mmCIF file of N, CA, C and O in Angstrom:
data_model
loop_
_atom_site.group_PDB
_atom_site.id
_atom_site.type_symbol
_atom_site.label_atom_id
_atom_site.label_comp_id
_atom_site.label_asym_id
_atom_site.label_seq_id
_atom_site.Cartn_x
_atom_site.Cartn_y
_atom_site.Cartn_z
ATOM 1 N N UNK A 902 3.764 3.189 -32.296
ATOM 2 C CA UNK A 902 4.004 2.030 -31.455
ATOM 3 C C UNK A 902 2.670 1.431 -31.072
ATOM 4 O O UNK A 902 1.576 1.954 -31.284
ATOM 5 N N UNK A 903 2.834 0.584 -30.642
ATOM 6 C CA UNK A 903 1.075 -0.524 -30.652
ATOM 7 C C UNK A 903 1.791 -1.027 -29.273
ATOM 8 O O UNK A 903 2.961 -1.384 -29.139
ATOM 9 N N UNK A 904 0.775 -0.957 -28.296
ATOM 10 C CA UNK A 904 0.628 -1.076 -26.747
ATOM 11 C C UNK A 904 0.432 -3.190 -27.258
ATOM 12 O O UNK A 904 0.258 -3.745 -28.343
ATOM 13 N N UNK A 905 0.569 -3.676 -25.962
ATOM 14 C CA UNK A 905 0.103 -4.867 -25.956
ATOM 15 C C UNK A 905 -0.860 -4.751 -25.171
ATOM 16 O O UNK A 905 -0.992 -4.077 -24.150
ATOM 17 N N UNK A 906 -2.024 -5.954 -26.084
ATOM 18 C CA UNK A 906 -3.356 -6.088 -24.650
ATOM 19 C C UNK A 906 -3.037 -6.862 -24.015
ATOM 20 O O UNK A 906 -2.541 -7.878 -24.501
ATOM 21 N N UNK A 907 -3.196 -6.700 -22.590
ATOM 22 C CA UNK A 907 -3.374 -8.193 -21.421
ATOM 23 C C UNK A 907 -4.550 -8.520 -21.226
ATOM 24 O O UNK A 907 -5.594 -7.898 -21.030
ATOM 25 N N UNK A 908 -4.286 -9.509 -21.298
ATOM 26 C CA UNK A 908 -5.837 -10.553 -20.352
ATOM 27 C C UNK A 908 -5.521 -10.942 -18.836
ATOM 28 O O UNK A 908 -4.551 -10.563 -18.180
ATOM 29 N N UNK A 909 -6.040 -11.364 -18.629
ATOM 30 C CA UNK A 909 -6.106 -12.091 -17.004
ATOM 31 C C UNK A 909 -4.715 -13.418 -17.450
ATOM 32 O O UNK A 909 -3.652 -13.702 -16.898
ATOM 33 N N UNK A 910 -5.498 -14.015 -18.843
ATOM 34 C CA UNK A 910 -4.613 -15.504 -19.108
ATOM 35 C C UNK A 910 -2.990 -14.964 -19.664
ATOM 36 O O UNK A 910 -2.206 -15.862 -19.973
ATOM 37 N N UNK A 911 -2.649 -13.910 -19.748
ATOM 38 C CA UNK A 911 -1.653 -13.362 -20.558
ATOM 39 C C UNK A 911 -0.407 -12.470 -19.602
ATOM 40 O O UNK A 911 0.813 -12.376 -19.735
ATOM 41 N N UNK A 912 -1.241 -11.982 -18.753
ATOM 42 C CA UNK A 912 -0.504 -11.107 -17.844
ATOM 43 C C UNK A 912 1.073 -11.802 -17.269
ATOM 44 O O UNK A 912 2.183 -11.561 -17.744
ATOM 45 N N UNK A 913 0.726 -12.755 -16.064
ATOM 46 C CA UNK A 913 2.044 -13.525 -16.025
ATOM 47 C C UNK A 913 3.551 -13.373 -17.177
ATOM 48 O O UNK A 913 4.654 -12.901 -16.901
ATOM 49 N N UNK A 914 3.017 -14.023 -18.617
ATOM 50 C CA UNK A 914 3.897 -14.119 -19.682
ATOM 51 C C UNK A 914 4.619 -13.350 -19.573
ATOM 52 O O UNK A 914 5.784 -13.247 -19.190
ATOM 53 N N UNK A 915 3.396 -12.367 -20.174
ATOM 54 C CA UNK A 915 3.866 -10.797 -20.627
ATOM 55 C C UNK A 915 4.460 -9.961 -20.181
ATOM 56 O O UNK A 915 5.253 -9.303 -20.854
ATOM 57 N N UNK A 916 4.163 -9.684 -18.478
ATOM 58 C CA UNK A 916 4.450 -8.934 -17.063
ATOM 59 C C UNK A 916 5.708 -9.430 -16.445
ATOM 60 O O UNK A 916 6.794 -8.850 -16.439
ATOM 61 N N UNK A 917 5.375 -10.732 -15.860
ATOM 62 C CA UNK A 917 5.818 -11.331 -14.674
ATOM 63 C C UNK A 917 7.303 -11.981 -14.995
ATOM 64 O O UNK A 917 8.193 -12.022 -14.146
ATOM 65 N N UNK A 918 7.420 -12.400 -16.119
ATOM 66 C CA UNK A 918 8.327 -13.203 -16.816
ATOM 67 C C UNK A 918 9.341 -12.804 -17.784
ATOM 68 O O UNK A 918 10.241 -13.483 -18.278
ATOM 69 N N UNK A 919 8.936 -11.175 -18.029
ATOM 70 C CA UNK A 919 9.439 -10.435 -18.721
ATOM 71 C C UNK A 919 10.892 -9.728 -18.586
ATOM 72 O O UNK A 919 11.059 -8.787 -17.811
ATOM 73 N N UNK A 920 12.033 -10.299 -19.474
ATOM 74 C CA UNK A 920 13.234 -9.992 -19.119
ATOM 75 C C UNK A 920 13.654 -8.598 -19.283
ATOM 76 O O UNK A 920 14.872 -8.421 -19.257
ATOM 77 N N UNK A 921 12.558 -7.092 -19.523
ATOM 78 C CA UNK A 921 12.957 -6.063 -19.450
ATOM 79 C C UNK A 921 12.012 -4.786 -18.228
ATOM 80 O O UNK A 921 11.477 -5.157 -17.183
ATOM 81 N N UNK A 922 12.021 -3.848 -18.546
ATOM 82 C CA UNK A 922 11.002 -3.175 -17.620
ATOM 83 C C UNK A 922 9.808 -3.068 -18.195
ATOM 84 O O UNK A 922 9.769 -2.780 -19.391
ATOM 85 N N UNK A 923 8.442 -3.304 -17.364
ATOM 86 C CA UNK A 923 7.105 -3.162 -18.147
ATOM 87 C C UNK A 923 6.798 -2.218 -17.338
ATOM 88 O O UNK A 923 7.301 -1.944 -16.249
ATOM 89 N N UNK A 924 5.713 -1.581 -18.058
ATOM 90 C CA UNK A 924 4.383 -0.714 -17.336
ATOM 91 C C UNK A 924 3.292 -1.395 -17.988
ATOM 92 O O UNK A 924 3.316 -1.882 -19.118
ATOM 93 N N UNK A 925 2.219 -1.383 -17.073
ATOM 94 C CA UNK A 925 1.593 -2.063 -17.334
ATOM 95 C C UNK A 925 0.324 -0.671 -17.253
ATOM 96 O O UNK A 925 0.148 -0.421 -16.061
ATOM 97 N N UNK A 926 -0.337 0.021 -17.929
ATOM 98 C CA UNK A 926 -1.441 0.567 -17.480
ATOM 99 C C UNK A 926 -2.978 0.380 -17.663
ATOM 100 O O UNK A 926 -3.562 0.400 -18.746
ATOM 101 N N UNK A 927 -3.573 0.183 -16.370
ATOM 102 C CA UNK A 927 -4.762 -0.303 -16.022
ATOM 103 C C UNK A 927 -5.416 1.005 -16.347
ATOM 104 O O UNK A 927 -5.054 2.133 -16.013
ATOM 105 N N UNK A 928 -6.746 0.533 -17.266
ATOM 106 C CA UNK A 928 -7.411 1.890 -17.993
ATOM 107 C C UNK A 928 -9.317 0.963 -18.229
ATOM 108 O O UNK A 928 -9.832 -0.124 -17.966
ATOM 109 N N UNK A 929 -9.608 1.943 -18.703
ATOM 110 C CA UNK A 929 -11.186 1.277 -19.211
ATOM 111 C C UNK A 929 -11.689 2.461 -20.608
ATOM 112 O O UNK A 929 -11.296 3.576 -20.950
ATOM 113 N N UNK A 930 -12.377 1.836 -20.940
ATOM 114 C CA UNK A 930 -12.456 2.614 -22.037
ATOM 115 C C UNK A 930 -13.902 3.693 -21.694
ATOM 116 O O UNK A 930 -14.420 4.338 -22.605
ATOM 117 N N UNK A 931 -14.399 3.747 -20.307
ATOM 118 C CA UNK A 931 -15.010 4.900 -20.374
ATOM 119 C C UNK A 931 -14.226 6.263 -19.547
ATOM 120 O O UNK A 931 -14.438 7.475 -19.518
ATOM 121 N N UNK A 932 -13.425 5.529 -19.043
ATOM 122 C CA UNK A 932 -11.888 6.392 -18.295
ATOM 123 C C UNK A 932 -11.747 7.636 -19.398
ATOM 124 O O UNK A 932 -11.372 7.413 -20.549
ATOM 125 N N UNK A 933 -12.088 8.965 -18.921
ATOM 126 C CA UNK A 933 -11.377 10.259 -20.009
ATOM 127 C C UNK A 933 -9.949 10.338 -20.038
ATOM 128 O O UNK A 933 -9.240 10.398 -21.043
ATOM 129 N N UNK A 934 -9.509 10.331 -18.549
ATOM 130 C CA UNK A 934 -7.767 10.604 -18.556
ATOM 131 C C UNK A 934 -7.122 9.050 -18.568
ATOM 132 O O UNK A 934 -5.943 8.826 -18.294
ATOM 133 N N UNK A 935 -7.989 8.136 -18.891
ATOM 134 C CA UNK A 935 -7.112 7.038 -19.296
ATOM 135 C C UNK A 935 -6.649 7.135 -20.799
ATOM 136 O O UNK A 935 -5.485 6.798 -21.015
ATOM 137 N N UNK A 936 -7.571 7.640 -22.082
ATOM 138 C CA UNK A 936 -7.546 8.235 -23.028
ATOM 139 C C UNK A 936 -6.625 9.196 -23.608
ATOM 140 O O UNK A 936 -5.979 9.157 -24.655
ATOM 141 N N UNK A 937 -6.731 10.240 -22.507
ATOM 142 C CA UNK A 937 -5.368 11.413 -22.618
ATOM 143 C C UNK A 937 -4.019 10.925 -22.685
ATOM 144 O O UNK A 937 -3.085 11.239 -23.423
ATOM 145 N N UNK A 938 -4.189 9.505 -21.102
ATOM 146 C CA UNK A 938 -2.808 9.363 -21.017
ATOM 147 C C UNK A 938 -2.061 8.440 -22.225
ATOM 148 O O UNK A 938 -0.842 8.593 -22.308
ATOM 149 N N UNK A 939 -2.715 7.468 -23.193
ATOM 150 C CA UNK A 939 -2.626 7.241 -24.390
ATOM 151 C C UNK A 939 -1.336 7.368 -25.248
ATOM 152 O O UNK A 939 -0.366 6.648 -25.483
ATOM 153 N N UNK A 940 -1.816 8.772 -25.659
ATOM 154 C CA UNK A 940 -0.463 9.280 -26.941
ATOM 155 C C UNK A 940 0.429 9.361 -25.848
ATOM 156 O O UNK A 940 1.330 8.582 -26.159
ATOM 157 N N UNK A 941 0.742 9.930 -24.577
ATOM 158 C CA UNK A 941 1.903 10.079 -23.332
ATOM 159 C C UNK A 941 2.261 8.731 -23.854
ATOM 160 O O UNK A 941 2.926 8.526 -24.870
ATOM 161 N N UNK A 942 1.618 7.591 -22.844
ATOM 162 C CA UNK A 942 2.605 6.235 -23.489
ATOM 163 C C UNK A 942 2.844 6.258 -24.782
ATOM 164 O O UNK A 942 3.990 5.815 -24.849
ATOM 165 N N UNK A 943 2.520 6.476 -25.770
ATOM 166 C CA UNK A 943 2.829 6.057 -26.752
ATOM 167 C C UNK A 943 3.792 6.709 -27.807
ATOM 168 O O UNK A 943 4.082 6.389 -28.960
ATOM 169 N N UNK A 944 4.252 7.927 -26.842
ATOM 170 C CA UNK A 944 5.700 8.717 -27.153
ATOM 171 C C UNK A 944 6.740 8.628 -26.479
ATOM 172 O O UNK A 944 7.845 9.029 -26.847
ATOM 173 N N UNK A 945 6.339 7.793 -24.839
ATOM 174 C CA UNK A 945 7.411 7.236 -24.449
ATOM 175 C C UNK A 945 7.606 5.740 -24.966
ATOM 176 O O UNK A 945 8.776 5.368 -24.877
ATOM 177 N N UNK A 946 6.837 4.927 -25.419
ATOM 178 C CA UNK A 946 7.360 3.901 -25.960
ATOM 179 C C UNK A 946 8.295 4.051 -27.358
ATOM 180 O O UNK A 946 9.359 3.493 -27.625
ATOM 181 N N UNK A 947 7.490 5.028 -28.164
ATOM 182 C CA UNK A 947 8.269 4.966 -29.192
ATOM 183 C C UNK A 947 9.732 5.255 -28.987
ATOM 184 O O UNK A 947 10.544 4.505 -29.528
ATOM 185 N N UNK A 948 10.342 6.744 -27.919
ATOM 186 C CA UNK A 948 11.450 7.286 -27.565
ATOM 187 C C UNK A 948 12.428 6.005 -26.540
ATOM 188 O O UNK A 948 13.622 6.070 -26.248
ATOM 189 N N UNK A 949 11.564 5.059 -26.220
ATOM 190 C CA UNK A 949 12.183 3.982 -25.311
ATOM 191 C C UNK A 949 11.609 2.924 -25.643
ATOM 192 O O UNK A 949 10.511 2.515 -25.264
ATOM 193 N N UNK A 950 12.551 2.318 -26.567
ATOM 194 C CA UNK A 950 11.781 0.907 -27.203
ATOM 195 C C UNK A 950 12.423 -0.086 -26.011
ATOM 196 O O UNK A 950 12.004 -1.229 -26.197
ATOM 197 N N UNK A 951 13.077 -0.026 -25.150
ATOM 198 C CA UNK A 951 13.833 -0.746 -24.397
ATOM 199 C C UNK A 951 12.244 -1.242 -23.301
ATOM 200 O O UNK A 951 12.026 -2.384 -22.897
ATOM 201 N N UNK A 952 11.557 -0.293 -23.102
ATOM 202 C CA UNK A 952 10.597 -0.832 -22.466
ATOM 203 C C UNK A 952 9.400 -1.110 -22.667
ATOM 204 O O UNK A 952 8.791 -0.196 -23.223
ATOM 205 N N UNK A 953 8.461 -2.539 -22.305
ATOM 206 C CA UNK A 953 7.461 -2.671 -22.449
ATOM 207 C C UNK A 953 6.442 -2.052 -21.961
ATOM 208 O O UNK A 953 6.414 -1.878 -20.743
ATOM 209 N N UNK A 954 5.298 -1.541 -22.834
ATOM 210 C CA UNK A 954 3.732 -0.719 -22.196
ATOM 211 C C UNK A 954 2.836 -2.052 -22.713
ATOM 212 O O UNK A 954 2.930 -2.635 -23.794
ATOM 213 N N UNK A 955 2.078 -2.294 -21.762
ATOM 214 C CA UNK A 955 1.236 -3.055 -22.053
ATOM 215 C C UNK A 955 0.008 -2.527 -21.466
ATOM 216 O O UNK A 955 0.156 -1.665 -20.599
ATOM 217 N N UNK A 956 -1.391 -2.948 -21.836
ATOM 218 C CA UNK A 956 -2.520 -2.191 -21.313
ATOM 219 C C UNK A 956 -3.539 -2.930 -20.816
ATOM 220 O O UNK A 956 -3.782 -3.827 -21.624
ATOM 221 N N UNK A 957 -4.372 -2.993 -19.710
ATOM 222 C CA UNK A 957 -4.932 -4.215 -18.966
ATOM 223 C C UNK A 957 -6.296 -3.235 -19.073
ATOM 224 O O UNK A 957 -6.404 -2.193 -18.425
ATOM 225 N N UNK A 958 -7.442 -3.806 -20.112
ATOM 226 C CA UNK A 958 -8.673 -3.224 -19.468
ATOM 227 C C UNK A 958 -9.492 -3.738 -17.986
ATOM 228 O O UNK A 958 -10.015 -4.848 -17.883
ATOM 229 N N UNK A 959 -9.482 -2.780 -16.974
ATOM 230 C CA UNK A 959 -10.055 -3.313 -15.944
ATOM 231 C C UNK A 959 -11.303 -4.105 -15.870
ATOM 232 O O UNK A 959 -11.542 -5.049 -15.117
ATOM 233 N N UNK A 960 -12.246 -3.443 -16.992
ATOM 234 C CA UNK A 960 -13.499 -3.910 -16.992
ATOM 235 C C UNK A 960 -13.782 -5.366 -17.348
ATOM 236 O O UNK A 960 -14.888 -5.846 -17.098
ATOM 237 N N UNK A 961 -12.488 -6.328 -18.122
ATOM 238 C CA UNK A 961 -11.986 -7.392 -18.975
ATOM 239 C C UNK A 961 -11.245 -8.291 -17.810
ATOM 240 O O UNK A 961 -10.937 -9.461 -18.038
ATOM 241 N N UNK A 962 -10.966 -7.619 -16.469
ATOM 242 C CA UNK A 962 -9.649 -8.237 -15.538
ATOM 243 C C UNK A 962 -9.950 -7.948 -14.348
ATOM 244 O O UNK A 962 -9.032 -7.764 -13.548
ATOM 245 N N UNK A 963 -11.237 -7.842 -13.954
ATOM 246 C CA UNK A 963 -11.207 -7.125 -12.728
ATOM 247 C C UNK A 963 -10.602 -7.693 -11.555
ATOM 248 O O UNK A 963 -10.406 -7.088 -10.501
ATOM 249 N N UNK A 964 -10.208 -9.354 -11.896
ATOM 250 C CA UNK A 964 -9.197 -9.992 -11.279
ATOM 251 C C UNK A 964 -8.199 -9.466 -10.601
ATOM 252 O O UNK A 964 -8.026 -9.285 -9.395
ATOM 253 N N UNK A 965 -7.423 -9.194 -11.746
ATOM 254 C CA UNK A 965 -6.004 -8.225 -11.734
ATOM 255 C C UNK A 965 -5.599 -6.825 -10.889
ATOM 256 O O UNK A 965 -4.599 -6.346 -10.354
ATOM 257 N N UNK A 966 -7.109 -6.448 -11.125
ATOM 258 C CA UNK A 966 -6.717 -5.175 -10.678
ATOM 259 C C UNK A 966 -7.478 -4.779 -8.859
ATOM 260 O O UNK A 966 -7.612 -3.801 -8.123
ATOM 261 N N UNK A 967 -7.822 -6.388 -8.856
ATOM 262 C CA UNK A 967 -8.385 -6.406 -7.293
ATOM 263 C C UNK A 967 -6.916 -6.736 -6.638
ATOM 264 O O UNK A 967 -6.373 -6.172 -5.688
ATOM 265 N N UNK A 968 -6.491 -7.715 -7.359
ATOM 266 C CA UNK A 968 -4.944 -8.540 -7.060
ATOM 267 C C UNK A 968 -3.989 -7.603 -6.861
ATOM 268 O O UNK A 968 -3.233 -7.865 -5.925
ATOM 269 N N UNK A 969 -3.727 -6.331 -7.595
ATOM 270 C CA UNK A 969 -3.204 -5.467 -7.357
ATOM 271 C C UNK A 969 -3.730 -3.905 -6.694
ATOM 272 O O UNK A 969 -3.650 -2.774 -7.174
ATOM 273 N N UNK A 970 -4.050 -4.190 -5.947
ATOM 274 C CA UNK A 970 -5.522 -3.037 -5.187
ATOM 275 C C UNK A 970 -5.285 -1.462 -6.381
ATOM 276 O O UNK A 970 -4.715 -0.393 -6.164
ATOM 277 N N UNK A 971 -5.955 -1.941 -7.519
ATOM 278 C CA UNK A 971 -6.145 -0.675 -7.955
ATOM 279 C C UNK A 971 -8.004 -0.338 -7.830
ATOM 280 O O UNK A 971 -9.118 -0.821 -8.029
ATOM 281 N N UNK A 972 -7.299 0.803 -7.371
ATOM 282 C CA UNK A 972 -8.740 1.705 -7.262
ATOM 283 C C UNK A 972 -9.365 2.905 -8.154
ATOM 284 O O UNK A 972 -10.554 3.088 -8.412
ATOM 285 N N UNK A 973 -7.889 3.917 -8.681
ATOM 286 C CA UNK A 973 -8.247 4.510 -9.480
ATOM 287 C C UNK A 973 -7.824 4.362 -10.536
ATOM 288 O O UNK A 973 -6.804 3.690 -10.693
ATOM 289 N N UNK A 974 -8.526 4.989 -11.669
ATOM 290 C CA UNK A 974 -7.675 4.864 -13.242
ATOM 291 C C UNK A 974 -7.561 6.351 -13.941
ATOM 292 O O UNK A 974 -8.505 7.136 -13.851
ATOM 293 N N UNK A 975 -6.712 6.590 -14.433
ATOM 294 C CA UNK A 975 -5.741 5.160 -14.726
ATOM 295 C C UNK A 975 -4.377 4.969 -13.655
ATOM 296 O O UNK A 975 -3.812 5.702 -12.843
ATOM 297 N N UNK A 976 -4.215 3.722 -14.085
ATOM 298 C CA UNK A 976 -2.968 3.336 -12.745
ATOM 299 C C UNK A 976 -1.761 2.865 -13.731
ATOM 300 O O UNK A 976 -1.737 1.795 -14.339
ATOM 301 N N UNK A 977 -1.019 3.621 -13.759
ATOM 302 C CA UNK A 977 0.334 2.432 -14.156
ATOM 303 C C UNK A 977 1.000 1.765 -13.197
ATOM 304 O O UNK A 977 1.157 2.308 -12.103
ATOM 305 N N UNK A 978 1.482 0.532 -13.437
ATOM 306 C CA UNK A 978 1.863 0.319 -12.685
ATOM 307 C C UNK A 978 3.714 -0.547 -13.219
ATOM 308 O O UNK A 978 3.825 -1.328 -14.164
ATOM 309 N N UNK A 979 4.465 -0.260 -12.637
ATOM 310 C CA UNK A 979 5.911 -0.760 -12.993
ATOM 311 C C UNK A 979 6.544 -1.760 -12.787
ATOM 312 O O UNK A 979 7.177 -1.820 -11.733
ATOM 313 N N UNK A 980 6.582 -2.794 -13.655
ATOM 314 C CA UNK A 980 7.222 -4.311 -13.295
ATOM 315 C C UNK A 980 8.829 -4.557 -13.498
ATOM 316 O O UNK A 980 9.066 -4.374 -14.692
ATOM 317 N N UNK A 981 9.696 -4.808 -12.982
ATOM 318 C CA UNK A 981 10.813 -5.545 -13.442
ATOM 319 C C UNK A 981 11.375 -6.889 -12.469
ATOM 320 O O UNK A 981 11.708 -7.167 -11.317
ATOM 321 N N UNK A 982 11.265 -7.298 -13.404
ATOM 322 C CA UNK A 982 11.913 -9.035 -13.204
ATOM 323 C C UNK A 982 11.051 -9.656 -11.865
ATOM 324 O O UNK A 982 11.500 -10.122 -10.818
ATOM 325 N N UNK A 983 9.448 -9.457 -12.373
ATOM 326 C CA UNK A 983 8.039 -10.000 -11.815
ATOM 327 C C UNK A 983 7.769 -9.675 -10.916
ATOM 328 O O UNK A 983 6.863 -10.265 -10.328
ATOM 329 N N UNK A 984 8.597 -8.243 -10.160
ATOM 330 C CA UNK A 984 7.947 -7.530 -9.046
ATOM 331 C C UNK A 984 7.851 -6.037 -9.513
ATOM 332 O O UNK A 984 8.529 -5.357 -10.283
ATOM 333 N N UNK A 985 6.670 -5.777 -8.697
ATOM 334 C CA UNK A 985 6.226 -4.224 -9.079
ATOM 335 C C UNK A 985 6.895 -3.350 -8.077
ATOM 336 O O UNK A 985 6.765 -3.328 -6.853
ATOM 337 N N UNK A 986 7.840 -2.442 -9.080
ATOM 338 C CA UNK A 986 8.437 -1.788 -8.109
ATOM 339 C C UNK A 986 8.457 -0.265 -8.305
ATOM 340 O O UNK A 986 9.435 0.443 -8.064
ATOM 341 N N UNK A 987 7.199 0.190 -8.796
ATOM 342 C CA UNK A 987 6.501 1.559 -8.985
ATOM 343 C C UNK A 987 4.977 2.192 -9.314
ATOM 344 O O UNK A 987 4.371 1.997 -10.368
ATOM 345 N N UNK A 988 4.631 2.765 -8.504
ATOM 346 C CA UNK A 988 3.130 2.526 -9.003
ATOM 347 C C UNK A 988 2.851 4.471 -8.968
ATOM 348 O O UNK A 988 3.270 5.352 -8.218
ATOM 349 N N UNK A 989 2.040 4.473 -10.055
ATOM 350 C CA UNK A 989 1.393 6.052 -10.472
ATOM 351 C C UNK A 989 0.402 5.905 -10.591
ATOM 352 O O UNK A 989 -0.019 5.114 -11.435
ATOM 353 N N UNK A 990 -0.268 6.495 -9.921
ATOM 354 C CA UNK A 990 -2.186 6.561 -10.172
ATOM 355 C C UNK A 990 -2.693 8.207 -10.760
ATOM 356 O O UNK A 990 -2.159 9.283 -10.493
ATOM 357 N N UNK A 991 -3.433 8.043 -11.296
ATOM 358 C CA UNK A 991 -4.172 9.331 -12.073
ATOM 359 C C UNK A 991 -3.191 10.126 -13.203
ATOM 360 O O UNK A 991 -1.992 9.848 -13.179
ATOM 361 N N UNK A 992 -3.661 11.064 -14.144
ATOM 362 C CA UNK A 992 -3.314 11.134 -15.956
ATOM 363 C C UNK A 992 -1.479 12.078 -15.043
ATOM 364 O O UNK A 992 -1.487 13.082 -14.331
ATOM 365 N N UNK A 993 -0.698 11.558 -15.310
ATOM 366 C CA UNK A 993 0.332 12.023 -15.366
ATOM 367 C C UNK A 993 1.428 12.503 -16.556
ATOM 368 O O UNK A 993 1.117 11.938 -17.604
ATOM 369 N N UNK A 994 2.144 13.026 -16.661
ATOM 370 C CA UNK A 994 2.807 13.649 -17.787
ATOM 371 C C UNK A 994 4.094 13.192 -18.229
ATOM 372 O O UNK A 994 4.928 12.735 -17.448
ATOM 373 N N UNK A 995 4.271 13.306 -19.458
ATOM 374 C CA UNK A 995 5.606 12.546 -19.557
ATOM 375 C C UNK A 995 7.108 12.645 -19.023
ATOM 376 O O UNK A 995 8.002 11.812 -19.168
ATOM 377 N N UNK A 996 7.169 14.194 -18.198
ATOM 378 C CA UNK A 996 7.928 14.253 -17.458
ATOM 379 C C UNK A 996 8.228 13.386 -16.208
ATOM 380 O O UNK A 996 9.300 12.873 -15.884
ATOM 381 N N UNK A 997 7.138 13.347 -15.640
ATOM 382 C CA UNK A 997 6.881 12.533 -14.367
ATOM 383 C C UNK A 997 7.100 11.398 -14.727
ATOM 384 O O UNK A 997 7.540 10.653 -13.852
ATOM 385 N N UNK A 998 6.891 10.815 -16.117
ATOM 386 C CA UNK A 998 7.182 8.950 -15.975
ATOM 387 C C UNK A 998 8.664 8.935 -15.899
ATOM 388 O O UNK A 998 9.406 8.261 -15.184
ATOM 389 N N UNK A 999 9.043 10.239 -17.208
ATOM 390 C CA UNK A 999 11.059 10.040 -17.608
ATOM 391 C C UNK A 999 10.948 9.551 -15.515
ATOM 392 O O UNK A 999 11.055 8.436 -15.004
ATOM 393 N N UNK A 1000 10.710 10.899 -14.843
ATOM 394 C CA UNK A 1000 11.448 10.879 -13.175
ATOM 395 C C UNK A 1000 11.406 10.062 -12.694
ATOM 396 O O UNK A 1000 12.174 9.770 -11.778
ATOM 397 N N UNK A 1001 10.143 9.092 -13.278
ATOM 398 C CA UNK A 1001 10.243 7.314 -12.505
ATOM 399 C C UNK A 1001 10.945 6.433 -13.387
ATOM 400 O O UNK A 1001 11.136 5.242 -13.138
ATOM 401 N N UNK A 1002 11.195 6.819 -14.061
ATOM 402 C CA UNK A 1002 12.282 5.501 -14.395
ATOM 403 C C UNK A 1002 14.025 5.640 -14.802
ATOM 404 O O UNK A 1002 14.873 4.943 -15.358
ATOM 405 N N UNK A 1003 13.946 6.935 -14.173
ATOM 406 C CA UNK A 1003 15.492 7.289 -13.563
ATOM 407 C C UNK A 1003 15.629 7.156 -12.809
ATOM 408 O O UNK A 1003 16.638 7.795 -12.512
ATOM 409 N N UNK A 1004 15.074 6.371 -11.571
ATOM 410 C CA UNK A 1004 14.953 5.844 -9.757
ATOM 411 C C UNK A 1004 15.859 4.831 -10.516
ATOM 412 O O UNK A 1004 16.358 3.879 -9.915
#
């Protein structure tokens, strides 16, 4: 599965406007456990094509991620129907995401 990149100019579209559930995770590429957490998304996307992962480099957006007070990374954070209505900070496991998105 192939993550989508966000930009600052893209986010809205992609995020905000988006008629299914997103995560959006805020990462940088000198982040170690932004790295780890990686293949995690990318075995829950494949097992749940129903939802969007998209990936916001902070260092590219620091806009975004002031806009959304992130402080640590990596942060996912959970959109549906243009409000965020879950947020996980630091490398979590794929158990813990299934438990957030059975709320």
């Amino acid at each position: 599965m192939s993550f989508i990149e966000l930009t600052s100019e893209t986010f809205d579209a992609e995020v905000l406007q988006a008629d299914q559930l997103v995560i959006v995770d805020f990462w940088a590429t000198w982040c170690t456990p932004c790295r780890m957490l990686t293949p995690i998304l990318e075995e829950l996307g494949t097992e749940h094509p129903e939802i969007k992962i998209c990936k916001l480099n902070v260092d590219d957006a620091q806009d975004l991620a002031e806009k959304y007070g992130v402080m640590t990374l990596p942060t996912l954070l959970f959109f549906k129907d243009g409000e965020m209505i879950e947020e996980c900070i630091g490398l979590v496991s794929k158990d813990r995401l299934l438990s957030l998105l059975s709320n």
